[in-house]
mmCIF file of C-alpha atoms in Angstrom:
data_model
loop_
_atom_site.group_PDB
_atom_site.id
_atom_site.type_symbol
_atom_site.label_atom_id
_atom_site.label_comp_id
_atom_site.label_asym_id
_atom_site.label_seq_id
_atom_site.Cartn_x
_atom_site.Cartn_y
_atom_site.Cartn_z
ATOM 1 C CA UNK Z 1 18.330 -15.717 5.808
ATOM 2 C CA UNK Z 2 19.890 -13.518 8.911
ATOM 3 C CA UNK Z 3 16.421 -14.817 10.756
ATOM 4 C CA UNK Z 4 17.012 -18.392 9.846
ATOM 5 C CA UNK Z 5 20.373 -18.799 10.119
ATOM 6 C CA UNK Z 6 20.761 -16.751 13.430
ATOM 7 C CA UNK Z 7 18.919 -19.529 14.960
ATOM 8 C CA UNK Z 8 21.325 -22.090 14.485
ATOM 9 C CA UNK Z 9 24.678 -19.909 14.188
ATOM 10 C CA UNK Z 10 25.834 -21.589 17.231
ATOM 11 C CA UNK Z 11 25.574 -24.718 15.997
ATOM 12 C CA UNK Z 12 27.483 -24.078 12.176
ATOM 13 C CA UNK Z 13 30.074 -22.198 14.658
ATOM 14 C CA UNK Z 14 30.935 -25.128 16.458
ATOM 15 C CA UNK Z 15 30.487 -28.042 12.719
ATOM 16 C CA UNK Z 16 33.059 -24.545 11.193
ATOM 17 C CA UNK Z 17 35.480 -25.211 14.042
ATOM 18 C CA UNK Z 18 35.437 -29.318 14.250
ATOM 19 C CA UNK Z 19 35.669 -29.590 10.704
ATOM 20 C CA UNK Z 20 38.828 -27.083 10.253
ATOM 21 C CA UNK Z 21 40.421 -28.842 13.653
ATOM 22 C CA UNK Z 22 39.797 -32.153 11.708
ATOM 23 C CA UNK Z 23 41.811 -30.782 8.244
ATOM 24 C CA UNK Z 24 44.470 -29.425 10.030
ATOM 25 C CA UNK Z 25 45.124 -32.466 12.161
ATOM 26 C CA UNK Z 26 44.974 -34.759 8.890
ATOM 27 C CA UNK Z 27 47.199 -31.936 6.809
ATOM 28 C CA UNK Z 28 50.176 -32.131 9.800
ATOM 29 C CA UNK Z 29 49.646 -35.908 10.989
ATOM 30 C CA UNK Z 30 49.075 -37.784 7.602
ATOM 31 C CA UNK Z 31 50.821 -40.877 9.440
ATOM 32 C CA UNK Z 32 47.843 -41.503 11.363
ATOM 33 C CA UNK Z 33 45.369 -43.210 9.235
ATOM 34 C CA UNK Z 34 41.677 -41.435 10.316
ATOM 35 C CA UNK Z 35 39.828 -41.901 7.998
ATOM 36 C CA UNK Z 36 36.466 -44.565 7.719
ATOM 37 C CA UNK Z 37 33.820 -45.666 5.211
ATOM 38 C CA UNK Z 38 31.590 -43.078 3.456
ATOM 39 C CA UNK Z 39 29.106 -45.664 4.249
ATOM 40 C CA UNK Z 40 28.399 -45.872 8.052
ATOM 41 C CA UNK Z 41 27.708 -41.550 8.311
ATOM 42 C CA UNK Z 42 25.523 -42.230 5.224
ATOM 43 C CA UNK Z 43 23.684 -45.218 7.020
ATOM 44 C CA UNK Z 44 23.121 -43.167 10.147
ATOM 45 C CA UNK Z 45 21.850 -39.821 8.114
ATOM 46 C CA UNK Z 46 19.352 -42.284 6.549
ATOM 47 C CA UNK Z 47 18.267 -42.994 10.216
ATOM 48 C CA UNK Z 48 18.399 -39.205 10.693
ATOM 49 C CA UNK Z 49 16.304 -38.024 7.776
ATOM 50 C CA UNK Z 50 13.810 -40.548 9.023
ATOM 51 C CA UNK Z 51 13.686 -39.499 12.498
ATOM 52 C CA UNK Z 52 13.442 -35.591 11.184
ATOM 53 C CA UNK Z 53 10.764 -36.452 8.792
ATOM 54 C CA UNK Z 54 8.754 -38.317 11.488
ATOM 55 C CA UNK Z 55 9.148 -35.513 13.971
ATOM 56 C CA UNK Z 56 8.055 -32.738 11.557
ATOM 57 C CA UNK Z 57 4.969 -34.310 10.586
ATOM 58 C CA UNK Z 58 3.843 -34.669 14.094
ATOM 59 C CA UNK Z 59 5.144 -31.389 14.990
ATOM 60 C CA UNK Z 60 3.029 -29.843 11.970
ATOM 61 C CA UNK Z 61 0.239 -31.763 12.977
ATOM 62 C CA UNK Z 62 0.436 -29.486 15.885
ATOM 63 C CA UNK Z 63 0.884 -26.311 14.098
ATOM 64 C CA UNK Z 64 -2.472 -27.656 11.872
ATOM 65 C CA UNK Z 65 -4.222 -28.113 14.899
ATOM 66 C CA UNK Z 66 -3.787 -25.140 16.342
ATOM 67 C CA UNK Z 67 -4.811 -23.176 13.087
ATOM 68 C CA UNK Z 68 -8.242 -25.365 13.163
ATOM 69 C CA UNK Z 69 -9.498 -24.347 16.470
ATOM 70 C CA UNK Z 70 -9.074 -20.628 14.860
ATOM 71 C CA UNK Z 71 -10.782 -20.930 12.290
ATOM 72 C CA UNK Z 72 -13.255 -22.918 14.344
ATOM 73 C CA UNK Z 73 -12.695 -19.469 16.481
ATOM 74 C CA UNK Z 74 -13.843 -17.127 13.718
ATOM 75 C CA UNK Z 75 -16.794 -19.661 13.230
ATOM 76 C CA UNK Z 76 -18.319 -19.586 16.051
ATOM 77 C CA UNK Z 77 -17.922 -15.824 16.895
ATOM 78 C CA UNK Z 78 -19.739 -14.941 13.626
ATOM 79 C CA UNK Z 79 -22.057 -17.184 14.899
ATOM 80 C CA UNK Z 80 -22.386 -15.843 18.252
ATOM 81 C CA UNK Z 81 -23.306 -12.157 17.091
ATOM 82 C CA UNK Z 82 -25.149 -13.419 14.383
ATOM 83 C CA UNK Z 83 -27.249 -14.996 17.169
ATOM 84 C CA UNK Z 84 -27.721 -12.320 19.153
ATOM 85 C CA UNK Z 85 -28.670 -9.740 16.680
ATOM 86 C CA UNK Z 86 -31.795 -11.799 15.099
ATOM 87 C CA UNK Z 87 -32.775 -13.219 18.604
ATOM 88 C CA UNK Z 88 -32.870 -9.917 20.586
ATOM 89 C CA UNK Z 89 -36.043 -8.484 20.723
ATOM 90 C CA UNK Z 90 -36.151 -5.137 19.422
ATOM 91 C CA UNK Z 91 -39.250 -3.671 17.490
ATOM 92 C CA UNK Z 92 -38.652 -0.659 18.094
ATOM 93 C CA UNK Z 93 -35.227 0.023 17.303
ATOM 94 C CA UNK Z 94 -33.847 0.933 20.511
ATOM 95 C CA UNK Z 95 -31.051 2.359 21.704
ATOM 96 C CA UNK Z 96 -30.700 0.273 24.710
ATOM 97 C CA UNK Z 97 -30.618 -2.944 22.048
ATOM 98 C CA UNK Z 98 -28.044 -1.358 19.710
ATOM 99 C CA UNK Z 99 -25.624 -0.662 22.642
ATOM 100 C CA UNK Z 100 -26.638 -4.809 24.035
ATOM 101 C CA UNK Z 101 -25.243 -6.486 20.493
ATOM 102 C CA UNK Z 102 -22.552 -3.771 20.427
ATOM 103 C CA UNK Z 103 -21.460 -4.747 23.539
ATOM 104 C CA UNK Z 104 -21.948 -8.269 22.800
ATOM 105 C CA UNK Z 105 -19.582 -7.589 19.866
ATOM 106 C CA UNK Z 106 -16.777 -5.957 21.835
ATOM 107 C CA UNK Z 107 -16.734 -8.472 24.601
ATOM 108 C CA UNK Z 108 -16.204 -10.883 22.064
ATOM 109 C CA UNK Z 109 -13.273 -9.300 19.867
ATOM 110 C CA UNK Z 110 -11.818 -8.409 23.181
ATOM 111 C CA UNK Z 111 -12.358 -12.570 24.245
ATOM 112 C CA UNK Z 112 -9.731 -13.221 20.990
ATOM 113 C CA UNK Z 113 -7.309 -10.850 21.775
ATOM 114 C CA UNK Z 114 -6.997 -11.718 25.008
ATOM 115 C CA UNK Z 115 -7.103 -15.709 24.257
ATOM 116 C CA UNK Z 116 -4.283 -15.401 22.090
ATOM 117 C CA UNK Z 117 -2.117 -12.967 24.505
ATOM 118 C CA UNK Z 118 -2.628 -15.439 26.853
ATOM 119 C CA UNK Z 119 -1.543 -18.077 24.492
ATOM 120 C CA UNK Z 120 1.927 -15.958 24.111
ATOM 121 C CA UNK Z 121 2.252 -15.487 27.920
ATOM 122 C CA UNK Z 122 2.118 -11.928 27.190
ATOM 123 C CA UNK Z 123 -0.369 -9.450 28.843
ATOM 124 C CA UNK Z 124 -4.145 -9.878 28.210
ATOM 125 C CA UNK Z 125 -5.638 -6.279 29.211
ATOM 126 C CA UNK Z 126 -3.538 -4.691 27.503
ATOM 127 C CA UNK Z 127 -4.860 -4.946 23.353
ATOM 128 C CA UNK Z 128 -8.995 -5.237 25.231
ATOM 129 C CA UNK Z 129 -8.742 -1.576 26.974
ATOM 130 C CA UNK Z 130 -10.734 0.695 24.612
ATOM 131 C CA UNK Z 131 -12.977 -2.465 23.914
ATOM 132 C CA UNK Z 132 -14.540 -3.131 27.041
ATOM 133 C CA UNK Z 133 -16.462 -0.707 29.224
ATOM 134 C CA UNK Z 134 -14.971 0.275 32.494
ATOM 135 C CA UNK Z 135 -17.334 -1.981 34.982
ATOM 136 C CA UNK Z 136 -16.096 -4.847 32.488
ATOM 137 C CA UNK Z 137 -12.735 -3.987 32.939
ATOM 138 C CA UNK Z 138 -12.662 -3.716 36.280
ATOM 139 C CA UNK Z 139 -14.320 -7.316 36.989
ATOM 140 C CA UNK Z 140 -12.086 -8.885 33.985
ATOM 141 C CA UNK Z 141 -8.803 -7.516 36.258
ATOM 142 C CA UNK Z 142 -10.040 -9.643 39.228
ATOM 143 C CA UNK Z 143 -9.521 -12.795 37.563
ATOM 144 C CA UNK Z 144 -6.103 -14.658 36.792
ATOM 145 C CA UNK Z 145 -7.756 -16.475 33.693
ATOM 146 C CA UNK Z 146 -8.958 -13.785 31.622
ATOM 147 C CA UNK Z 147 -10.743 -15.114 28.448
ATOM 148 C CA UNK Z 148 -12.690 -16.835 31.003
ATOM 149 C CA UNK Z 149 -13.646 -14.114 32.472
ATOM 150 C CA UNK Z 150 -15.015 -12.293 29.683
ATOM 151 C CA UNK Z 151 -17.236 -15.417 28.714
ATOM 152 C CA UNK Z 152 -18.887 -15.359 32.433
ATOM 153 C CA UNK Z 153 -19.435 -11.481 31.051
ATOM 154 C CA UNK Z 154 -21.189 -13.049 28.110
ATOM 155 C CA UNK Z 155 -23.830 -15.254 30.197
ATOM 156 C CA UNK Z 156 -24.398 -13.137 32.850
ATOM 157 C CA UNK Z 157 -25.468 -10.539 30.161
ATOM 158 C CA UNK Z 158 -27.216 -13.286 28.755
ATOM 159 C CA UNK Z 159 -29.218 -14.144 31.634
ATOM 160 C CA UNK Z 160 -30.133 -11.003 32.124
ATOM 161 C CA UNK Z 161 -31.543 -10.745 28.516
ATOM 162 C CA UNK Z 162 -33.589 -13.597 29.173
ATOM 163 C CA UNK Z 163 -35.161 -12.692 32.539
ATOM 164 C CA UNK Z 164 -35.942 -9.204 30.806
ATOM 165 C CA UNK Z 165 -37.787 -10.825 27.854
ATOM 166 C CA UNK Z 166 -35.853 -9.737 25.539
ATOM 167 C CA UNK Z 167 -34.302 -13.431 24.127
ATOM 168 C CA UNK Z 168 -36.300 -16.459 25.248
ATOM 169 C CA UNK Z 169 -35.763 -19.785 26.914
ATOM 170 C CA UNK Z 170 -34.972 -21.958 23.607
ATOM 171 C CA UNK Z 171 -32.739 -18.979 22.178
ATOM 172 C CA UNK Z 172 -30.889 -18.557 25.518
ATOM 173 C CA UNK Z 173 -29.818 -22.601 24.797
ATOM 174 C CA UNK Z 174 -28.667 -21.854 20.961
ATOM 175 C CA UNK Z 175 -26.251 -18.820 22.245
ATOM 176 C CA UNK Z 176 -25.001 -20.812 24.937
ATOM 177 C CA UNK Z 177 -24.688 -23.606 23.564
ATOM 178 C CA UNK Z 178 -22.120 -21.248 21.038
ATOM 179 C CA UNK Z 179 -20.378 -20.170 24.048
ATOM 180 C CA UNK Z 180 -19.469 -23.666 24.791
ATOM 181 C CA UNK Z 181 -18.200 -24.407 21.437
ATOM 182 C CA UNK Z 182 -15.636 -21.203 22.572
ATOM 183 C CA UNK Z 183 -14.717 -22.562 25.876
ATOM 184 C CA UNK Z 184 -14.131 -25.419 24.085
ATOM 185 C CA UNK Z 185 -12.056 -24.084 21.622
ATOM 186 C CA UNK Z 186 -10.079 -22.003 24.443
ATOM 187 C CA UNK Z 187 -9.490 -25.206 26.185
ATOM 188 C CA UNK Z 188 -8.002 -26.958 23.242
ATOM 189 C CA UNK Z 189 -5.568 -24.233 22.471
ATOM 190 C CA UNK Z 190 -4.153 -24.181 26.248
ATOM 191 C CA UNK Z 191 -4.287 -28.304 25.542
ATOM 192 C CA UNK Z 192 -1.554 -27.961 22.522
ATOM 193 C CA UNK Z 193 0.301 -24.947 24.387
ATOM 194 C CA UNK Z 194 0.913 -26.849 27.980
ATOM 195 C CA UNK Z 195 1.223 -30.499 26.287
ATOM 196 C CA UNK Z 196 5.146 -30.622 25.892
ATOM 197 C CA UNK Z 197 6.705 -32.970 23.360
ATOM 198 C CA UNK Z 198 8.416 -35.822 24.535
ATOM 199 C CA UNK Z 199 11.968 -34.413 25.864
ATOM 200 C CA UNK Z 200 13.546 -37.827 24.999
ATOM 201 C CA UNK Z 201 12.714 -38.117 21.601
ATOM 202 C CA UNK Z 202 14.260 -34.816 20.713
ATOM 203 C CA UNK Z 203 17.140 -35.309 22.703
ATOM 204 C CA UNK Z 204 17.740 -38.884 20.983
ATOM 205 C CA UNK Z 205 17.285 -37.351 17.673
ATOM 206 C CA UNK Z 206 20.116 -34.432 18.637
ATOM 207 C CA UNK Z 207 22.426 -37.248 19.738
ATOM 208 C CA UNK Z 208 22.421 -39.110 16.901
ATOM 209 C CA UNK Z 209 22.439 -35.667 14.436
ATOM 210 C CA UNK Z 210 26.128 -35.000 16.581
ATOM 211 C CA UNK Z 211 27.491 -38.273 15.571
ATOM 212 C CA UNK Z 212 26.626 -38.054 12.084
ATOM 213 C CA UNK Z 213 28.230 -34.884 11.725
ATOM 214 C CA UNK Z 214 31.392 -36.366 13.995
ATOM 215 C CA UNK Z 215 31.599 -38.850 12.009
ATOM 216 C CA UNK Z 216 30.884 -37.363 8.157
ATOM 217 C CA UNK Z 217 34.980 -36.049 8.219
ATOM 218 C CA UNK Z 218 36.263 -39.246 8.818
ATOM 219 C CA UNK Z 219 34.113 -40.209 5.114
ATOM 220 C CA UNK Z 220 34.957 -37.528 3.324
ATOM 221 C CA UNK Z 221 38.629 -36.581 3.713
ATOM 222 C CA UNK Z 222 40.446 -38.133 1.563
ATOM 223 C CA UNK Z 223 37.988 -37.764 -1.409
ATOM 224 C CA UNK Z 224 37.442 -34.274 -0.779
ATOM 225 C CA UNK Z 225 40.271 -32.866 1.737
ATOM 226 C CA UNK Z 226 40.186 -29.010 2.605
ATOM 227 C CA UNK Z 227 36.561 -29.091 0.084
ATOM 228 C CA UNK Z 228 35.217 -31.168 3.394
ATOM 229 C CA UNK Z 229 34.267 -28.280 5.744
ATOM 230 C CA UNK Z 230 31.839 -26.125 3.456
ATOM 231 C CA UNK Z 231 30.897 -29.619 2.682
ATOM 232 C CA UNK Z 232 30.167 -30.800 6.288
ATOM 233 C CA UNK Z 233 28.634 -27.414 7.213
ATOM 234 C CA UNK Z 234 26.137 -26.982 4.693
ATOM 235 C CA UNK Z 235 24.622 -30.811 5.379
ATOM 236 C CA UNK Z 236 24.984 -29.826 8.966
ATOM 237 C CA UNK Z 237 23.075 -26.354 8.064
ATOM 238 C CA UNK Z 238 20.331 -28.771 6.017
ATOM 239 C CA UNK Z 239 19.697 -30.911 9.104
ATOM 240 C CA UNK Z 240 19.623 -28.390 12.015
ATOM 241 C CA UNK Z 241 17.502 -26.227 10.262
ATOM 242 C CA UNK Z 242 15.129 -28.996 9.861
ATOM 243 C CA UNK Z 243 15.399 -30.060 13.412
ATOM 244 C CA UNK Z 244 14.911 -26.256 14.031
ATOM 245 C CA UNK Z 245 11.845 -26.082 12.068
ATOM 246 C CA UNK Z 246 9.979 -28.930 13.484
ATOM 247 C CA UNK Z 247 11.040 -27.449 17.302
ATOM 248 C CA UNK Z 248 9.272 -24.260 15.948
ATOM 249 C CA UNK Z 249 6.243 -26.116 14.782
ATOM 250 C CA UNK Z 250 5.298 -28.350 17.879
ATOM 251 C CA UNK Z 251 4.556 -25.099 20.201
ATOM 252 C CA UNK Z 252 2.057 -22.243 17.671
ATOM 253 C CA UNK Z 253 1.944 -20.544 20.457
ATOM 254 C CA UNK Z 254 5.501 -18.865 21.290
ATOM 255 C CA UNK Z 255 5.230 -15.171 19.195
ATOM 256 C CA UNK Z 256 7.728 -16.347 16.905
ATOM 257 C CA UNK Z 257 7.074 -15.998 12.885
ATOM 258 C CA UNK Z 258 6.082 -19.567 12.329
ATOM 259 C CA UNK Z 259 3.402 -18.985 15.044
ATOM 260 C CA UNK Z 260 -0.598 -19.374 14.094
ATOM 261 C CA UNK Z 261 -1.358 -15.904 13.564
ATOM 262 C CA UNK Z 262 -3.930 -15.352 16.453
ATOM 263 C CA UNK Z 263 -3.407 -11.222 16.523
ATOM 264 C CA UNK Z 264 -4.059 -10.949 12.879
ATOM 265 C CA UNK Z 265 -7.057 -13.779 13.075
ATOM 266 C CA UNK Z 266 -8.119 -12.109 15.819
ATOM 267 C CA UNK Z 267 -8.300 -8.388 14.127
ATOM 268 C CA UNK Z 268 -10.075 -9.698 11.236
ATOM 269 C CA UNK Z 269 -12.806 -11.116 13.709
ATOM 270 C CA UNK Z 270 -12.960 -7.878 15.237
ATOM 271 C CA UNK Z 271 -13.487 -6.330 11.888
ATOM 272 C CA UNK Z 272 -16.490 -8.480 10.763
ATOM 273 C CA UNK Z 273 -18.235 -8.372 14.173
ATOM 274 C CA UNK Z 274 -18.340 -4.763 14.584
ATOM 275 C CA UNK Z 275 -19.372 -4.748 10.378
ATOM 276 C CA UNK Z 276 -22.303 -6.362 11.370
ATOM 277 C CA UNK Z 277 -22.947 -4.169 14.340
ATOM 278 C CA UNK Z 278 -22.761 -1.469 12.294
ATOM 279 C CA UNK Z 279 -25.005 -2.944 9.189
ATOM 280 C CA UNK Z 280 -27.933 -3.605 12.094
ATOM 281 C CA UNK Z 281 -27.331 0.119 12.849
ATOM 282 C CA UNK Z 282 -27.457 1.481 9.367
ATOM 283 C CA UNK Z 283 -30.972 -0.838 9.163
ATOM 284 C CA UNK Z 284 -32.001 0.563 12.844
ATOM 285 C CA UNK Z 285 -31.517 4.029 11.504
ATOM 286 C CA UNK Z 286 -33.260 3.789 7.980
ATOM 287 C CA UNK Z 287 -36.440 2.106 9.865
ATOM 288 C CA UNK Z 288 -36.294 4.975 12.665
ATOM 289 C CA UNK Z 289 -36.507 8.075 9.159
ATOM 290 C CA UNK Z 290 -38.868 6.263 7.826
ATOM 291 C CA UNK Z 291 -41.091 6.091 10.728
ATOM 292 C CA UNK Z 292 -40.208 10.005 11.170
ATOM 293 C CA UNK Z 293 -41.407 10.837 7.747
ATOM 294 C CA UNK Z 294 -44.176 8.829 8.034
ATOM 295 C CA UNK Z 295 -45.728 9.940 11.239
ATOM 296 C CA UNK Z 296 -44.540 13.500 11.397
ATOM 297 C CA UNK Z 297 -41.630 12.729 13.715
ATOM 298 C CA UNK Z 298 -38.837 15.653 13.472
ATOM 299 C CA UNK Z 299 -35.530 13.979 14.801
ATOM 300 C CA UNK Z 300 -33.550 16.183 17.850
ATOM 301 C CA UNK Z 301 -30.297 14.697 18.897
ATOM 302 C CA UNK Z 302 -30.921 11.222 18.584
ATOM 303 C CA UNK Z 303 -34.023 12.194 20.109
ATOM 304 C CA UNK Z 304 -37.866 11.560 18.788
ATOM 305 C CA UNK Z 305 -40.938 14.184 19.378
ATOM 306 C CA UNK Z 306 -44.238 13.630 17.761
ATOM 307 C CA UNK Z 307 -45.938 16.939 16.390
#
């Protein structure tokens, strides 16, 4: 309630102030007749509550939008890794493949952390550090547009895997082709975070939320006399906090509570990439004992010598 409330204190301050101001001046100057039909503020908060309503669908539309490109997010970077573990070459278990798709993996948990720092204006190296190796650091620095960097990481390592033998011409096209489905993704996310919502249609909607509460004394008065300011600041409380809500909505990308929650999304992707790193390493280390017991092979330090 402190969280909710504190963002519209200033506003229940000032409804607090007008509606005492407007009791006192009725209490001491009863001669002057100020008072008006209940029904013209109730035919303008009908206008209001449709304006409001209208406004926070479209402004969760947003908000839903932005949580689908996540999830489309956690899609496709399953999909990536998944990709490059059964495509890469490796029959013999090495440890030059096992560092490639862990790599692969890191780069791309370090690709959502920094997509949705960069979504919150906030740094981008900063939650990536003990993720990406230091040659990758340093060439991820150079660049102003970070995410994008790390995906140029992605196909240049993917190039190389492909010139190397290691993935072929037809599999280079599939993991690329989920690449693009990122950029993609990235590029709809800065879409909802730079589109602003139309200025004028909020402002209308604030101007005619002041009059209704202007004029909601005038109605109330002499039905309800000192009873009308709790009265007039709890509906004004019911619509700001609505108004308040929808402003919240339109922009998931602020680091505010009603946010989409790209760190946490984005940890959870980390978590099931490097899960499936690690299964292919538990597999890549059963296969090498087996081929150790069966040929004689006595394991030194990560290190193989036949008898």
């Amino acid at each position: 309630m402190k969280y909710v409330l504190g963002k519209i204190k200033v506003e229940l301050l000032l409804v607090i102030i007008y509606a005492t101001t407007f009791s006192l001046i009725h209490q001491y100057y009863q001669t002057i007749s100020i008072n008006i039909p209940i029904a013209l503020p109730t035919i303008i908060g009908t206008i209001i509550s449709l304006l409001l309503a209208f406004k926070s669908n479209q402004a969760y539309d947003r908000w839903w939008e932005a949580r689908i490109v996540w999830g489309a997010i956690v899609n496709d970077s399953r999909t990536l890794i998944r990709q490059v573990i059964s495509f890469y070459k490796d029959p013999d278990f090495s440890v030059e493949a096992n560092n490639f798709k862990e790599n692969f993996a890191r780069r791309q948990a370090s690709w959502c952390y920094s997509l949705g720092q960069s979504l919150r204006d906030k740094d981008p190296i900063k939650p990536i550090k003990h993720l990406l190796q230091e040659e990758e650091l340093r060439f991820v620095k150079k660049h102003k547009h970070v995410p994008n960097a790390i995906l140029s990481l992605h196909a240049k390592e993917l190039t190389k895997a492909t010139l190397s033998g290691k993935i072929n011409v037809y599999q280079q096209v599939e993991i690329d082709n989920t690449i693009t489905r990122l950029c993609d993704s990235m590029g709809k996310c800065e879409r909802i975070k730079n589109t602003i919502f139309p200025t004028t249609y909020s402002m209308y909607i604030r101007f005619t939320l002041c009059l209704f509460i202007l004029m909601l004394p005038f109605g109330l008065i002499d039905y309800l006399g000192w009873l009308q300011v709790p009265l007039v600041t709890t509906m004004a409380a019911a619509f700001f906090l609505i108004e308040k809500m929808a402003i919240h909505l339109q922009d998931p990308f602020e680091n505010r509570p009603t946010d989409t929650p790209v760190t946490a999304i984005a940890n959870n992707i980390e978590r099931n990439l490097m899960q499936m790193v690690n299964e292919y390493r538990d597999e890549f280390a059963e296969e090498a004992n087996s081929l150790a017991e069966a040929q004689h092979i006595v394991p030194v330090k990560n290190t193989y010598f036949v008898l």
